[in-house]
């Protein structure tokens, strides 16, 4: 037991691991309180829009069980994170390049396994994942529904968290509950941006955001930012049915234009927030977060 604690302390306090590259890669986690609000579609379409603007994002599908990203992209990856954990593949073969030229990592059962790994194993996964720095400038992490340990940890890892909310009252209250958990229980410092999805109008999106903004400000003393809105658009549904992301399926659709706008905002506001997080590399955060 003591040995283990000592080992853990060493890992957490090691200031200069060999693999530390002090991070140019930005990590953005996409989360929501409630499921079915549009996270996976947002993640995939946002990364396609970023790709169009000469970025090279990689998606980590951290929704254990549903694997929505690969379904939206119409792909069947050979390996998932569990294979990396069991050393059955390396990071390069874990990354699937989709037919639309964006790359993703399937979390698969590996996402759950991460919670039961000893610190030395976390360390070795960290060593593999740090190679992502050479492959991408933006890592987008799509999470599952609900406010659980997995979601919280991937939010803690991020430089920015995009919380997706729809105008449905339950989605707003669940979105608030997530923000509250991150800010109060875990005192997460990263920036929180809110996307209103499936809005019937710009005005409705603004109203929903304003409501959420004031509740967060008054009850959590925390300010959230508006990332933009995506209108409710039947084209998203048809695109999902065809297993083609909507920004490819119909570039001119309202939803596609909205995704593009949000991606543009993301790149212009890419100072990416928190100074203290910028100083510590994400890989150190990764080890600290996942060995706890
Ligand atoms: N802007 C939108 N307009 C209409 N339907 C949408 C929109 N965004 C998502 N959807 C639909 O909502 C459902 C859930 O989306 P998904 O991205 O899988 O959500 P999550 O990942 O949050 O569970 C899908 O059927 C999708 O087609
Ligand atoms: Mg999903």
PDB file of C-alpha atoms and ligand atoms in Angstrom:
ATOM      1  CA  UNK A   1       0.000   0.000   0.000  1.00  0.00           C
ATOM      2  CA  UNK A   2       2.788   2.398   1.034  1.00  0.00           C
ATOM      3  CA  UNK A   3       4.787   1.413  -1.987  1.00  0.00           C
ATOM      4  CA  UNK A   4       1.881   2.247  -4.179  1.00  0.00           C
ATOM      5  CA  UNK A   5       1.395   5.634  -2.532  1.00  0.00           C
ATOM      6  CA  UNK A   6       5.070   6.408  -2.944  1.00  0.00           C
ATOM      7  CA  UNK A   7       4.947   5.442  -6.589  1.00  0.00           C
ATOM      8  CA  UNK A   8       1.917   7.645  -7.094  1.00  0.00           C
ATOM      9  CA  UNK A   9       3.585  10.601  -5.396  1.00  0.00           C
ATOM     10  CA  UNK A  10       6.594  10.184  -7.636  1.00  0.00           C
ATOM     11  CA  UNK A  11       4.463  10.214 -10.740  1.00  0.00           C
ATOM     12  CA  UNK A  12       2.412  13.195  -9.665  1.00  0.00           C
ATOM     13  CA  UNK A  13       5.363  15.261  -8.521  1.00  0.00           C
ATOM     14  CA  UNK A  14       7.743  14.456 -11.342  1.00  0.00           C
ATOM     15  CA  UNK A  15       8.152  17.857 -12.949  1.00  0.00           C
ATOM     16  CA  UNK A  16      10.051  16.914 -16.016  1.00  0.00           C
ATOM     17  CA  UNK A  17       9.140  13.604 -17.499  1.00  0.00           C
ATOM     18  CA  UNK A  18      11.184  12.772 -20.575  1.00  0.00           C
ATOM     19  CA  UNK A  19       8.184  12.812 -22.814  1.00  0.00           C
ATOM     20  CA  UNK A  20       6.943  16.238 -21.731  1.00  0.00           C
ATOM     21  CA  UNK A  21       6.624  18.554 -24.699  1.00  0.00           C
ATOM     22  CA  UNK A  22       4.883  21.343 -22.788  1.00  0.00           C
ATOM     23  CA  UNK A  23       1.958  21.220 -25.080  1.00  0.00           C
ATOM     24  CA  UNK A  24       0.927  23.023 -28.216  1.00  0.00           C
ATOM     25  CA  UNK A  25      -1.961  20.649 -28.582  1.00  0.00           C
ATOM     26  CA  UNK A  26      -5.240  22.077 -27.348  1.00  0.00           C
ATOM     27  CA  UNK A  27      -7.711  19.756 -25.740  1.00  0.00           C
ATOM     28  CA  UNK A  28     -11.389  20.491 -26.071  1.00  0.00           C
ATOM     29  CA  UNK A  29     -13.880  18.244 -24.323  1.00  0.00           C
ATOM     30  CA  UNK A  30     -17.489  18.159 -25.466  1.00  0.00           C
ATOM     31  CA  UNK A  31     -19.933  17.303 -22.701  1.00  0.00           C
ATOM     32  CA  UNK A  32     -23.552  17.652 -21.640  1.00  0.00           C
ATOM     33  CA  UNK A  33     -25.688  16.804 -18.671  1.00  0.00           C
ATOM     34  CA  UNK A  34     -28.312  15.087 -20.766  1.00  0.00           C
ATOM     35  CA  UNK A  35     -27.798  12.604 -23.592  1.00  0.00           C
ATOM     36  CA  UNK A  36     -29.051  12.994 -27.136  1.00  0.00           C
ATOM     37  CA  UNK A  37     -28.397  16.738 -27.256  1.00  0.00           C
ATOM     38  CA  UNK A  38     -26.044  16.562 -30.238  1.00  0.00           C
ATOM     39  CA  UNK A  39     -22.519  16.135 -28.790  1.00  0.00           C
ATOM     40  CA  UNK A  40     -21.271  13.539 -31.236  1.00  0.00           C
ATOM     41  CA  UNK A  41     -22.635  15.360 -34.261  1.00  0.00           C
ATOM     42  CA  UNK A  42     -21.112  18.546 -32.937  1.00  0.00           C
ATOM     43  CA  UNK A  43     -17.703  16.907 -32.432  1.00  0.00           C
ATOM     44  CA  UNK A  44     -17.570  15.324 -35.873  1.00  0.00           C
ATOM     45  CA  UNK A  45     -18.881  18.328 -37.793  1.00  0.00           C
ATOM     46  CA  UNK A  46     -16.755  20.772 -35.854  1.00  0.00           C
ATOM     47  CA  UNK A  47     -13.646  18.787 -36.646  1.00  0.00           C
ATOM     48  CA  UNK A  48     -14.535  18.686 -40.334  1.00  0.00           C
ATOM     49  CA  UNK A  49     -14.941  22.480 -40.274  1.00  0.00           C
ATOM     50  CA  UNK A  50     -11.595  22.841 -38.511  1.00  0.00           C
ATOM     51  CA  UNK A  51     -10.027  20.612 -41.135  1.00  0.00           C
ATOM     52  CA  UNK A  52     -11.345  22.936 -43.845  1.00  0.00           C
ATOM     53  CA  UNK A  53      -9.450  25.717 -42.106  1.00  0.00           C
ATOM     54  CA  UNK A  54      -6.132  23.922 -42.281  1.00  0.00           C
ATOM     55  CA  UNK A  55      -6.275  22.444 -38.805  1.00  0.00           C
ATOM     56  CA  UNK A  56      -5.688  18.810 -38.201  1.00  0.00           C
ATOM     57  CA  UNK A  57      -7.940  17.713 -35.366  1.00  0.00           C
ATOM     58  CA  UNK A  58      -8.128  14.240 -33.894  1.00  0.00           C
ATOM     59  CA  UNK A  59     -11.258  13.033 -32.138  1.00  0.00           C
ATOM     60  CA  UNK A  60     -11.145  10.802 -29.095  1.00  0.00           C
ATOM     61  CA  UNK A  61     -14.466   9.031 -28.753  1.00  0.00           C
ATOM     62  CA  UNK A  62     -14.730   8.705 -24.995  1.00  0.00           C
ATOM     63  CA  UNK A  63     -18.343   7.591 -25.003  1.00  0.00           C
ATOM     64  CA  UNK A  64     -17.899   4.046 -23.869  1.00  0.00           C
ATOM     65  CA  UNK A  65     -20.582   1.787 -25.250  1.00  0.00           C
ATOM     66  CA  UNK A  66     -22.206   3.925 -27.908  1.00  0.00           C
ATOM     67  CA  UNK A  67     -19.288   4.707 -30.205  1.00  0.00           C
ATOM     68  CA  UNK A  68     -21.260   7.373 -32.010  1.00  0.00           C
ATOM     69  CA  UNK A  69     -18.335   9.017 -33.717  1.00  0.00           C
ATOM     70  CA  UNK A  70     -17.548   6.006 -35.870  1.00  0.00           C
ATOM     71  CA  UNK A  71     -21.212   5.591 -36.754  1.00  0.00           C
ATOM     72  CA  UNK A  72     -21.565   9.214 -37.839  1.00  0.00           C
ATOM     73  CA  UNK A  73     -18.397   8.859 -39.881  1.00  0.00           C
ATOM     74  CA  UNK A  74     -19.494   5.495 -41.270  1.00  0.00           C
ATOM     75  CA  UNK A  75     -16.293   3.761 -40.161  1.00  0.00           C
ATOM     76  CA  UNK A  76     -15.357   0.581 -38.331  1.00  0.00           C
ATOM     77  CA  UNK A  77     -12.053   1.036 -36.565  1.00  0.00           C
ATOM     78  CA  UNK A  78      -9.807  -1.962 -36.084  1.00  0.00           C
ATOM     79  CA  UNK A  79      -8.472  -0.964 -32.674  1.00  0.00           C
ATOM     80  CA  UNK A  80      -9.688   0.949 -29.657  1.00  0.00           C
ATOM     81  CA  UNK A  81      -8.074   2.317 -26.529  1.00  0.00           C
ATOM     82  CA  UNK A  82      -8.351  -1.085 -24.842  1.00  0.00           C
ATOM     83  CA  UNK A  83      -5.874  -2.479 -27.387  1.00  0.00           C
ATOM     84  CA  UNK A  84      -3.402   0.242 -26.501  1.00  0.00           C
ATOM     85  CA  UNK A  85      -3.832  -0.466 -22.797  1.00  0.00           C
ATOM     86  CA  UNK A  86      -3.196  -4.154 -23.403  1.00  0.00           C
ATOM     87  CA  UNK A  87      -0.271  -3.251 -25.631  1.00  0.00           C
ATOM     88  CA  UNK A  88      -1.865  -4.930 -28.610  1.00  0.00           C
ATOM     89  CA  UNK A  89      -1.332  -1.902 -30.812  1.00  0.00           C
ATOM     90  CA  UNK A  90       0.612   1.342 -30.816  1.00  0.00           C
ATOM     91  CA  UNK A  91      -0.801   4.845 -30.947  1.00  0.00           C
ATOM     92  CA  UNK A  92      -0.386   5.176 -34.706  1.00  0.00           C
ATOM     93  CA  UNK A  93      -2.474   2.107 -35.476  1.00  0.00           C
ATOM     94  CA  UNK A  94      -5.053   3.229 -32.934  1.00  0.00           C
ATOM     95  CA  UNK A  95      -5.802   6.317 -35.003  1.00  0.00           C
ATOM     96  CA  UNK A  96      -8.320   5.704 -37.768  1.00  0.00           C
ATOM     97  CA  UNK A  97      -8.248   8.060 -40.698  1.00  0.00           C
ATOM     98  CA  UNK A  98     -11.820   8.416 -41.904  1.00  0.00           C
ATOM     99  CA  UNK A  99     -12.790   8.781 -45.520  1.00  0.00           C
ATOM    100  CA  UNK A 100     -13.315  12.488 -44.863  1.00  0.00           C
ATOM    101  CA  UNK A 101      -9.680  12.858 -43.884  1.00  0.00           C
ATOM    102  CA  UNK A 102     -10.285  13.415 -40.219  1.00  0.00           C
ATOM    103  CA  UNK A 103      -8.803  11.058 -37.711  1.00  0.00           C
ATOM    104  CA  UNK A 104     -10.321   9.556 -34.624  1.00  0.00           C
ATOM    105  CA  UNK A 105      -9.544   7.222 -31.777  1.00  0.00           C
ATOM    106  CA  UNK A 106     -12.183   4.825 -30.638  1.00  0.00           C
ATOM    107  CA  UNK A 107     -12.324   4.621 -26.863  1.00  0.00           C
ATOM    108  CA  UNK A 108     -14.220   1.345 -26.768  1.00  0.00           C
ATOM    109  CA  UNK A 109     -13.990  -0.552 -23.523  1.00  0.00           C
ATOM    110  CA  UNK A 110     -10.621   1.132 -22.921  1.00  0.00           C
ATOM    111  CA  UNK A 111     -12.401   4.156 -21.513  1.00  0.00           C
ATOM    112  CA  UNK A 112     -13.746   2.140 -18.612  1.00  0.00           C
ATOM    113  CA  UNK A 113     -10.519   0.217 -18.113  1.00  0.00           C
ATOM    114  CA  UNK A 114      -8.641   3.465 -17.537  1.00  0.00           C
ATOM    115  CA  UNK A 115     -10.246   3.728 -14.125  1.00  0.00           C
ATOM    116  CA  UNK A 116      -8.793   0.551 -12.794  1.00  0.00           C
ATOM    117  CA  UNK A 117      -5.240   0.872 -13.959  1.00  0.00           C
ATOM    118  CA  UNK A 118      -2.243   1.078 -11.668  1.00  0.00           C
ATOM    119  CA  UNK A 119      -0.155   4.275 -11.856  1.00  0.00           C
ATOM    120  CA  UNK A 120       2.643   2.682 -13.869  1.00  0.00           C
ATOM    121  CA  UNK A 121       0.155   1.682 -16.523  1.00  0.00           C
ATOM    122  CA  UNK A 122      -1.285   5.210 -16.618  1.00  0.00           C
ATOM    123  CA  UNK A 123       2.278   6.437 -16.991  1.00  0.00           C
ATOM    124  CA  UNK A 124       2.880   4.194 -19.983  1.00  0.00           C
ATOM    125  CA  UNK A 125      -0.413   5.184 -21.636  1.00  0.00           C
ATOM    126  CA  UNK A 126       0.579   8.796 -21.030  1.00  0.00           C
ATOM    127  CA  UNK A 127       3.841   8.095 -22.848  1.00  0.00           C
ATOM    128  CA  UNK A 128       1.929   6.797 -25.840  1.00  0.00           C
ATOM    129  CA  UNK A 129      -0.631   9.578 -25.835  1.00  0.00           C
ATOM    130  CA  UNK A 130       1.992  12.281 -25.716  1.00  0.00           C
ATOM    131  CA  UNK A 131       2.862  11.373 -29.295  1.00  0.00           C
ATOM    132  CA  UNK A 132      -0.450  12.965 -30.215  1.00  0.00           C
ATOM    133  CA  UNK A 133       1.401  16.263 -29.878  1.00  0.00           C
ATOM    134  CA  UNK A 134       3.246  15.483 -33.095  1.00  0.00           C
ATOM    135  CA  UNK A 135       0.116  14.461 -34.932  1.00  0.00           C
ATOM    136  CA  UNK A 136      -2.416  17.138 -34.113  1.00  0.00           C
ATOM    137  CA  UNK A 137      -2.984  20.669 -32.925  1.00  0.00           C
ATOM    138  CA  UNK A 138      -6.451  20.047 -31.512  1.00  0.00           C
ATOM    139  CA  UNK A 139      -7.768  17.014 -29.689  1.00  0.00           C
ATOM    140  CA  UNK A 140     -11.562  16.913 -29.458  1.00  0.00           C
ATOM    141  CA  UNK A 141     -12.952  14.567 -26.847  1.00  0.00           C
ATOM    142  CA  UNK A 142     -16.553  13.446 -27.266  1.00  0.00           C
ATOM    143  CA  UNK A 143     -18.019  12.213 -23.990  1.00  0.00           C
ATOM    144  CA  UNK A 144     -21.052  10.149 -23.056  1.00  0.00           C
ATOM    145  CA  UNK A 145     -24.202  11.236 -21.328  1.00  0.00           C
ATOM    146  CA  UNK A 146     -24.488  11.932 -17.659  1.00  0.00           C
ATOM    147  CA  UNK A 147     -22.315  13.437 -15.013  1.00  0.00           C
ATOM    148  CA  UNK A 148     -20.009  10.586 -14.108  1.00  0.00           C
ATOM    149  CA  UNK A 149     -16.358  10.110 -13.300  1.00  0.00           C
ATOM    150  CA  UNK A 150     -15.356   9.554 -16.905  1.00  0.00           C
ATOM    151  CA  UNK A 151     -16.990  12.743 -18.109  1.00  0.00           C
ATOM    152  CA  UNK A 152     -15.591  14.781 -15.231  1.00  0.00           C
ATOM    153  CA  UNK A 153     -12.052  13.490 -15.781  1.00  0.00           C
ATOM    154  CA  UNK A 154     -12.070  14.276 -19.473  1.00  0.00           C
ATOM    155  CA  UNK A 155     -13.405  17.752 -18.665  1.00  0.00           C
ATOM    156  CA  UNK A 156     -10.602  18.248 -16.135  1.00  0.00           C
ATOM    157  CA  UNK A 157      -8.078  17.296 -18.783  1.00  0.00           C
ATOM    158  CA  UNK A 158      -9.327  19.881 -21.277  1.00  0.00           C
ATOM    159  CA  UNK A 159      -8.211  23.442 -21.882  1.00  0.00           C
ATOM    160  CA  UNK A 160     -11.790  24.258 -22.796  1.00  0.00           C
ATOM    161  CA  UNK A 161     -15.040  22.442 -22.185  1.00  0.00           C
ATOM    162  CA  UNK A 162     -17.909  22.867 -24.619  1.00  0.00           C
ATOM    163  CA  UNK A 163     -21.179  22.132 -22.862  1.00  0.00           C
ATOM    164  CA  UNK A 164     -23.980  21.335 -25.291  1.00  0.00           C
ATOM    165  CA  UNK A 165     -27.473  22.323 -24.222  1.00  0.00           C
ATOM    166  CA  UNK A 166     -30.787  22.288 -26.064  1.00  0.00           C
ATOM    167  CA  UNK A 167     -33.729  24.570 -25.243  1.00  0.00           C
ATOM    168  CA  UNK A 168     -35.500  21.702 -23.463  1.00  0.00           C
ATOM    169  CA  UNK A 169     -35.833  22.539 -19.751  1.00  0.00           C
ATOM    170  CA  UNK A 170     -34.315  19.208 -18.677  1.00  0.00           C
ATOM    171  CA  UNK A 171     -31.317  19.787 -20.900  1.00  0.00           C
ATOM    172  CA  UNK A 172     -30.782  23.239 -19.371  1.00  0.00           C
ATOM    173  CA  UNK A 173     -31.018  21.972 -15.793  1.00  0.00           C
ATOM    174  CA  UNK A 174     -28.777  18.998 -16.560  1.00  0.00           C
ATOM    175  CA  UNK A 175     -26.284  21.300 -18.286  1.00  0.00           C
ATOM    176  CA  UNK A 176     -26.292  23.481 -15.193  1.00  0.00           C
ATOM    177  CA  UNK A 177     -25.781  20.439 -12.972  1.00  0.00           C
ATOM    178  CA  UNK A 178     -22.718  19.486 -15.013  1.00  0.00           C
ATOM    179  CA  UNK A 179     -21.248  22.992 -14.795  1.00  0.00           C
ATOM    180  CA  UNK A 180     -21.954  23.016 -11.067  1.00  0.00           C
ATOM    181  CA  UNK A 181     -20.206  19.690 -10.583  1.00  0.00           C
ATOM    182  CA  UNK A 182     -17.164  20.867 -12.506  1.00  0.00           C
ATOM    183  CA  UNK A 183     -16.915  24.235 -10.822  1.00  0.00           C
ATOM    184  CA  UNK A 184     -17.979  23.462  -7.257  1.00  0.00           C
ATOM    185  CA  UNK A 185     -17.083  19.859  -6.592  1.00  0.00           C
ATOM    186  CA  UNK A 186     -13.968  19.684  -8.706  1.00  0.00           C
ATOM    187  CA  UNK A 187     -13.041  23.387  -8.904  1.00  0.00           C
ATOM    188  CA  UNK A 188     -12.186  22.966 -12.540  1.00  0.00           C
ATOM    189  CA  UNK A 189     -10.397  26.076 -13.841  1.00  0.00           C
ATOM    190  CA  UNK A 190     -10.739  25.586 -17.603  1.00  0.00           C
ATOM    191  CA  UNK A 191     -12.956  27.796 -19.656  1.00  0.00           C
ATOM    192  CA  UNK A 192     -16.555  26.628 -20.105  1.00  0.00           C
ATOM    193  CA  UNK A 193     -18.262  27.486 -23.363  1.00  0.00           C
ATOM    194  CA  UNK A 194     -21.883  26.736 -24.037  1.00  0.00           C
ATOM    195  CA  UNK A 195     -23.391  25.733 -27.367  1.00  0.00           C
ATOM    196  CA  UNK A 196     -27.156  25.869 -27.757  1.00  0.00           C
ATOM    197  CA  UNK A 197     -28.161  23.098 -30.141  1.00  0.00           C
ATOM    198  CA  UNK A 198     -31.509  22.407 -31.808  1.00  0.00           C
ATOM    199  CA  UNK A 199     -32.607  26.009 -31.289  1.00  0.00           C
ATOM    200  CA  UNK A 200     -35.696  27.209 -33.115  1.00  0.00           C
ATOM    201  CA  UNK A 201     -34.196  30.688 -33.560  1.00  0.00           C
ATOM    202  CA  UNK A 202     -31.180  32.800 -32.689  1.00  0.00           C
ATOM    203  CA  UNK A 203     -33.320  34.602 -30.165  1.00  0.00           C
ATOM    204  CA  UNK A 204     -34.331  31.398 -28.427  1.00  0.00           C
ATOM    205  CA  UNK A 205     -30.675  30.379 -28.249  1.00  0.00           C
ATOM    206  CA  UNK A 206     -29.780  33.726 -26.684  1.00  0.00           C
ATOM    207  CA  UNK A 207     -32.553  33.402 -24.137  1.00  0.00           C
ATOM    208  CA  UNK A 208     -31.436  29.930 -23.123  1.00  0.00           C
ATOM    209  CA  UNK A 209     -27.846  31.045 -22.820  1.00  0.00           C
ATOM    210  CA  UNK A 210     -28.747  34.153 -20.806  1.00  0.00           C
ATOM    211  CA  UNK A 211     -30.766  32.064 -18.384  1.00  0.00           C
ATOM    212  CA  UNK A 212     -27.877  29.677 -17.874  1.00  0.00           C
ATOM    213  CA  UNK A 213     -25.366  32.498 -17.674  1.00  0.00           C
ATOM    214  CA  UNK A 214     -27.127  34.195 -14.773  1.00  0.00           C
ATOM    215  CA  UNK A 215     -27.747  31.020 -12.824  1.00  0.00           C
ATOM    216  CA  UNK A 216     -24.048  30.165 -13.100  1.00  0.00           C
ATOM    217  CA  UNK A 217     -23.031  33.684 -12.166  1.00  0.00           C
ATOM    218  CA  UNK A 218     -25.413  34.001  -9.219  1.00  0.00           C
ATOM    219  CA  UNK A 219     -25.188  30.530  -7.742  1.00  0.00           C
ATOM    220  CA  UNK A 220     -21.710  29.396  -8.720  1.00  0.00           C
ATOM    221  CA  UNK A 221     -20.005  32.743  -9.059  1.00  0.00           C
ATOM    222  CA  UNK A 222     -18.754  31.436 -12.358  1.00  0.00           C
ATOM    223  CA  UNK A 223     -18.952  32.933 -15.827  1.00  0.00           C
ATOM    224  CA  UNK A 224     -19.674  30.821 -18.845  1.00  0.00           C
ATOM    225  CA  UNK A 225     -19.101  31.917 -22.436  1.00  0.00           C
ATOM    226  CA  UNK A 226     -21.381  31.715 -25.428  1.00  0.00           C
ATOM    227  CA  UNK A 227     -19.853  29.590 -28.178  1.00  0.00           C
ATOM    228  CA  UNK A 228     -22.811  29.936 -30.538  1.00  0.00           C
ATOM    229  CA  UNK A 229     -25.925  28.064 -31.528  1.00  0.00           C
ATOM    230  CA  UNK A 230     -27.004  25.459 -34.052  1.00  0.00           C
ATOM    231  CA  UNK A 231     -30.579  25.580 -35.310  1.00  0.00           C
ATOM    232  CA  UNK A 232     -32.795  22.540 -35.266  1.00  0.00           C
ATOM    233  CA  UNK A 233     -32.317  21.173 -38.764  1.00  0.00           C
ATOM    234  CA  UNK A 234     -33.884  18.051 -40.266  1.00  0.00           C
ATOM    235  CA  UNK A 235     -30.824  17.781 -42.474  1.00  0.00           C
ATOM    236  CA  UNK A 236     -28.828  16.592 -39.452  1.00  0.00           C
ATOM    237  CA  UNK A 237     -31.226  13.680 -39.049  1.00  0.00           C
ATOM    238  CA  UNK A 238     -31.061  12.738 -42.731  1.00  0.00           C
ATOM    239  CA  UNK A 239     -27.276  13.011 -42.649  1.00  0.00           C
ATOM    240  CA  UNK A 240     -27.064  10.719 -39.614  1.00  0.00           C
ATOM    241  CA  UNK A 241     -29.296   8.189 -41.361  1.00  0.00           C
ATOM    242  CA  UNK A 242     -26.979   8.240 -44.374  1.00  0.00           C
ATOM    243  CA  UNK A 243     -23.920   7.986 -42.128  1.00  0.00           C
ATOM    244  CA  UNK A 244     -22.478  11.102 -43.696  1.00  0.00           C
ATOM    245  CA  UNK A 245     -21.661  14.111 -41.485  1.00  0.00           C
ATOM    246  CA  UNK A 246     -24.054  16.951 -42.283  1.00  0.00           C
ATOM    247  CA  UNK A 247     -21.332  19.434 -43.278  1.00  0.00           C
ATOM    248  CA  UNK A 248     -20.448  16.996 -46.088  1.00  0.00           C
ATOM    249  CA  UNK A 249     -24.001  15.830 -46.731  1.00  0.00           C
ATOM    250  CA  UNK A 250     -25.298  19.373 -47.215  1.00  0.00           C
ATOM    251  CA  UNK A 251     -22.732  22.104 -46.851  1.00  0.00           C
ATOM    252  CA  UNK A 252     -25.336  24.804 -47.313  1.00  0.00           C
ATOM    253  CA  UNK A 253     -27.715  23.574 -44.638  1.00  0.00           C
ATOM    254  CA  UNK A 254     -28.401  25.867 -41.709  1.00  0.00           C
ATOM    255  CA  UNK A 255     -26.770  23.472 -39.289  1.00  0.00           C
ATOM    256  CA  UNK A 256     -23.644  23.199 -41.449  1.00  0.00           C
ATOM    257  CA  UNK A 257     -23.286  26.964 -41.572  1.00  0.00           C
ATOM    258  CA  UNK A 258     -23.674  27.135 -37.809  1.00  0.00           C
ATOM    259  CA  UNK A 259     -21.011  24.480 -37.203  1.00  0.00           C
ATOM    260  CA  UNK A 260     -18.692  26.406 -39.479  1.00  0.00           C
ATOM    261  CA  UNK A 261     -19.334  29.659 -37.632  1.00  0.00           C
ATOM    262  CA  UNK A 262     -18.567  28.046 -34.280  1.00  0.00           C
ATOM    263  CA  UNK A 263     -15.349  26.558 -35.638  1.00  0.00           C
ATOM    264  CA  UNK A 264     -14.317  29.998 -36.884  1.00  0.00           C
ATOM    265  CA  UNK A 265     -15.000  31.486 -33.454  1.00  0.00           C
ATOM    266  CA  UNK A 266     -12.999  28.720 -31.881  1.00  0.00           C
ATOM    267  CA  UNK A 267      -9.982  29.516 -34.014  1.00  0.00           C
ATOM    268  CA  UNK A 268     -10.186  33.272 -33.536  1.00  0.00           C
ATOM    269  CA  UNK A 269     -10.515  32.942 -29.771  1.00  0.00           C
ATOM    270  CA  UNK A 270      -7.811  30.370 -29.686  1.00  0.00           C
ATOM    271  CA  UNK A 271      -5.837  31.995 -26.933  1.00  0.00           C
ATOM    272  CA  UNK A 272      -7.309  29.085 -25.023  1.00  0.00           C
ATOM    273  CA  UNK A 273      -7.828  30.340 -21.608  1.00  0.00           C
ATOM    274  CA  UNK A 274      -6.209  29.408 -18.453  1.00  0.00           C
ATOM    275  CA  UNK A 275      -2.645  30.481 -17.832  1.00  0.00           C
ATOM    276  CA  UNK A 276      -1.871  27.955 -15.108  1.00  0.00           C
ATOM    277  CA  UNK A 277      -3.018  25.088 -17.267  1.00  0.00           C
ATOM    278  CA  UNK A 278      -0.877  26.316 -20.119  1.00  0.00           C
ATOM    279  CA  UNK A 279       2.173  26.018 -17.896  1.00  0.00           C
ATOM    280  CA  UNK A 280       1.627  22.456 -16.827  1.00  0.00           C
ATOM    281  CA  UNK A 281       1.612  20.122 -19.775  1.00  0.00           C
ATOM    282  CA  UNK A 282      -1.528  18.161 -20.402  1.00  0.00           C
ATOM    283  CA  UNK A 283       0.309  14.923 -19.967  1.00  0.00           C
ATOM    284  CA  UNK A 284       1.079  15.778 -16.351  1.00  0.00           C
ATOM    285  CA  UNK A 285      -2.579  16.628 -15.906  1.00  0.00           C
ATOM    286  CA  UNK A 286      -3.460  13.330 -17.526  1.00  0.00           C
ATOM    287  CA  UNK A 287      -1.388  11.383 -15.025  1.00  0.00           C
ATOM    288  CA  UNK A 288      -2.640  13.337 -12.047  1.00  0.00           C
ATOM    289  CA  UNK A 289      -6.288  13.082 -13.071  1.00  0.00           C
ATOM    290  CA  UNK A 290      -6.253   9.410 -13.964  1.00  0.00           C
ATOM    291  CA  UNK A 291      -4.188   8.193 -11.026  1.00  0.00           C
ATOM    292  CA  UNK A 292      -6.711   9.683  -8.603  1.00  0.00           C
TER     293      UNK A 292
HETATM  294  N1  LIG B   1     -29.041  20.655 -34.839  1.00  0.00           N
HETATM  295  C1  LIG B   1     -29.766  19.532 -34.880  1.00  0.00           C
HETATM  296  N2  LIG B   1     -30.972  19.512 -35.479  1.00  0.00           N
HETATM  297  C2  LIG B   1     -31.726  18.386 -35.526  1.00  0.00           C
HETATM  298  N3  LIG B   1     -31.358  17.221 -35.001  1.00  0.00           N
HETATM  299  C3  LIG B   1     -30.161  17.161 -34.387  1.00  0.00           C
HETATM  300  C4  LIG B   1     -29.305  18.300 -34.292  1.00  0.00           C
HETATM  301  N4  LIG B   1     -28.182  17.924 -33.617  1.00  0.00           N
HETATM  302  C5  LIG B   1     -28.338  16.620 -33.308  1.00  0.00           C
HETATM  303  N5  LIG B   1     -29.511  16.152 -33.769  1.00  0.00           N
HETATM  304  C6  LIG B   1     -30.053  14.785 -33.627  1.00  0.00           C
HETATM  305  O1  LIG B   1     -30.084  14.468 -32.252  1.00  0.00           O
HETATM  306  C7  LIG B   1     -29.766  13.102 -32.048  1.00  0.00           C
HETATM  307  C8  LIG B   1     -28.672  12.971 -31.020  1.00  0.00           C
HETATM  308  O2  LIG B   1     -27.483  13.515 -31.525  1.00  0.00           O
HETATM  309  P1  LIG B   1     -26.051  13.032 -31.034  1.00  0.00           P
HETATM  310  O3  LIG B   1     -25.033  13.902 -31.696  1.00  0.00           O
HETATM  311  O4  LIG B   1     -25.905  11.575 -31.177  1.00  0.00           O
HETATM  312  O5  LIG B   1     -26.195  13.420 -29.479  1.00  0.00           O
HETATM  313  P2  LIG B   1     -25.310  12.977 -28.213  1.00  0.00           P
HETATM  314  O6  LIG B   1     -23.944  12.650 -28.709  1.00  0.00           O
HETATM  315  O7  LIG B   1     -25.327  14.194 -27.328  1.00  0.00           O
HETATM  316  O8  LIG B   1     -25.998  11.828 -27.571  1.00  0.00           O
HETATM  317  C9  LIG B   1     -29.388  12.536 -33.385  1.00  0.00           C
HETATM  318  O9  LIG B   1     -30.452  11.787 -33.872  1.00  0.00           O
HETATM  319  C10 LIG B   1     -29.143  13.738 -34.270  1.00  0.00           C
HETATM  320  O10 LIG B   1     -29.489  13.486 -35.577  1.00  0.00           O
HETATM  321 MG1  LIG B   2     -22.813  10.878 -28.473  1.00  0.00          MG
END
